[in-house]
């Protein structure tokens, strides 16, 4: 069987904001359902940024296709009484892509500081 290699994380850059936010929300590697991901995005930005359900689920589908996240069905005894929830977590490749995007953004910020567009952090 041929050895399948993951693509270079940099090949997916720059990331769409929605994908980057989801990767940040899933940074701890826990299984989260969609609403919990939306809440995590809001919490980590102090409510400044949100992600709407349509954007979230389109991003998650693309991310699963690209190997950034994996999905699983929730338990049969979900107390919500609604349809089964799907849970998501980032993959190791997803973490590598989030790191690569973070480094790309850091380099841009360093340029902005050097150009005195913004002040440096103390």
Short mmCIF file of C-alpha atoms in Angstrom, two decimals:
data_model
loop_
_atom_site.label_atom_id
_atom_site.label_comp_id
_atom_site.label_asym_id
_atom_site.label_seq_id
_atom_site.Cartn_x
_atom_site.Cartn_y
_atom_site.Cartn_z
CA UNK A 1 0.00 0.00 0.00
CA UNK A 2 1.46 3.43 -0.90
CA UNK A 3 2.51 5.71 1.93
CA UNK A 4 0.09 8.67 1.94
CA UNK A 5 1.72 11.91 3.03
CA UNK A 6 -0.11 14.92 4.35
CA UNK A 7 0.32 18.06 2.29
CA UNK A 8 2.54 20.86 3.49
CA UNK A 9 0.49 22.95 5.97
CA UNK A 10 1.64 26.11 4.17
CA UNK A 11 -0.12 24.89 1.00
CA UNK A 12 -3.48 25.74 2.62
CA UNK A 13 -2.50 29.30 3.55
CA UNK A 14 -3.83 31.89 3.88
CA UNK A 15 -6.82 30.44 5.72
CA UNK A 16 -10.29 31.89 5.57
CA UNK A 17 -11.08 33.63 8.84
CA UNK A 18 -13.88 31.17 9.60
CA UNK A 19 -11.56 28.18 9.25
CA UNK A 20 -8.85 29.79 11.36
CA UNK A 21 -11.35 30.67 14.09
CA UNK A 22 -12.68 27.10 14.17
CA UNK A 23 -9.13 25.71 14.43
CA UNK A 24 -8.45 28.10 17.32
CA UNK A 25 -11.70 27.05 19.02
CA UNK A 26 -10.66 23.40 18.67
CA UNK A 27 -7.06 24.05 19.76
CA UNK A 28 -7.26 21.81 22.84
CA UNK A 29 -8.15 18.72 20.82
CA UNK A 30 -11.50 18.16 22.57
CA UNK A 31 -14.62 16.90 20.81
CA UNK A 32 -17.07 19.80 20.47
CA UNK A 33 -20.47 20.06 18.78
CA UNK A 34 -21.34 22.99 16.53
CA UNK A 35 -22.99 25.20 19.13
CA UNK A 36 -20.03 24.73 21.49
CA UNK A 37 -17.67 25.77 18.68
CA UNK A 38 -19.75 28.91 18.01
CA UNK A 39 -19.68 29.70 21.73
CA UNK A 40 -15.91 29.12 21.94
CA UNK A 41 -15.31 31.55 19.05
CA UNK A 42 -17.40 34.18 20.79
CA UNK A 43 -15.75 33.54 24.17
CA UNK A 44 -12.17 33.67 22.90
CA UNK A 45 -12.80 37.04 21.23
CA UNK A 46 -14.74 38.58 24.10
CA UNK A 47 -17.88 38.56 21.95
CA UNK A 48 -16.28 40.69 19.20
CA UNK A 49 -16.38 37.87 16.66
CA UNK A 50 -19.10 35.33 16.01
CA UNK A 51 -19.55 32.57 13.50
CA UNK A 52 -23.01 31.85 12.13
CA UNK A 53 -24.29 28.27 11.77
CA UNK A 54 -24.26 28.27 7.96
CA UNK A 55 -20.68 29.54 7.86
CA UNK A 56 -19.62 27.12 10.59
CA UNK A 57 -21.03 23.98 9.01
CA UNK A 58 -19.71 24.88 5.54
CA UNK A 59 -16.28 25.45 7.10
CA UNK A 60 -16.43 22.16 9.04
CA UNK A 61 -17.36 20.21 5.90
CA UNK A 62 -14.43 21.72 4.00
CA UNK A 63 -12.10 21.19 6.96
CA UNK A 64 -13.08 17.53 7.20
CA UNK A 65 -12.41 17.09 3.47
CA UNK A 66 -8.97 18.66 3.90
CA UNK A 67 -8.12 16.56 6.97
CA UNK A 68 -8.08 19.50 9.39
CA UNK A 69 -10.85 18.07 11.60
CA UNK A 70 -12.51 14.75 12.16
CA UNK A 71 -16.18 14.23 12.94
CA UNK A 72 -18.21 11.66 14.82
CA UNK A 73 -21.85 11.15 15.71
CA UNK A 74 -23.00 11.99 19.20
CA UNK A 75 -24.39 9.41 21.61
CA UNK A 76 -27.80 7.83 20.98
CA UNK A 77 -29.04 9.05 24.36
CA UNK A 78 -28.58 12.78 23.66
CA UNK A 79 -30.74 14.57 26.25
CA UNK A 80 -31.67 17.40 23.84
CA UNK A 81 -34.31 15.19 22.21
CA UNK A 82 -33.41 16.66 18.84
CA UNK A 83 -31.46 15.13 16.00
CA UNK A 84 -28.12 13.55 16.82
CA UNK A 85 -25.35 16.05 17.20
CA UNK A 86 -22.09 15.74 15.34
CA UNK A 87 -18.91 16.36 17.28
CA UNK A 88 -15.66 17.67 15.82
CA UNK A 89 -12.03 17.85 16.87
CA UNK A 90 -8.93 19.05 15.13
CA UNK A 91 -6.44 16.59 13.75
CA UNK A 92 -2.68 16.80 14.14
CA UNK A 93 -2.59 18.16 10.59
CA UNK A 94 -5.18 20.78 11.61
CA UNK A 95 -2.90 21.84 14.45
CA UNK A 96 0.06 22.12 12.06
CA UNK A 97 -2.01 24.29 9.71
CA UNK A 98 -3.17 26.51 12.61
CA UNK A 99 0.46 26.94 13.68
CA UNK A 100 1.55 27.80 10.14
CA UNK A 101 -1.23 30.39 9.80
CA UNK A 102 -0.37 31.86 13.20
CA UNK A 103 3.28 32.23 12.17
CA UNK A 104 2.21 33.84 8.88
CA UNK A 105 0.07 36.36 10.76
CA UNK A 106 2.83 37.02 13.30
CA UNK A 107 5.22 37.87 10.45
CA UNK A 108 2.70 40.36 9.06
CA UNK A 109 2.27 41.95 12.48
CA UNK A 110 6.05 42.25 12.83
CA UNK A 111 6.09 44.16 9.55
CA UNK A 112 3.26 46.44 10.75
CA UNK A 113 5.21 47.19 13.93
CA UNK A 114 8.43 47.85 11.99
CA UNK A 115 6.52 50.22 9.68
CA UNK A 116 5.08 51.94 12.78
CA UNK A 117 1.54 51.17 11.65
CA UNK A 118 0.89 49.72 15.10
CA UNK A 119 2.86 49.80 18.32
CA UNK A 120 4.76 46.79 19.58
CA UNK A 121 3.60 44.86 22.63
CA UNK A 122 5.41 45.39 25.89
#
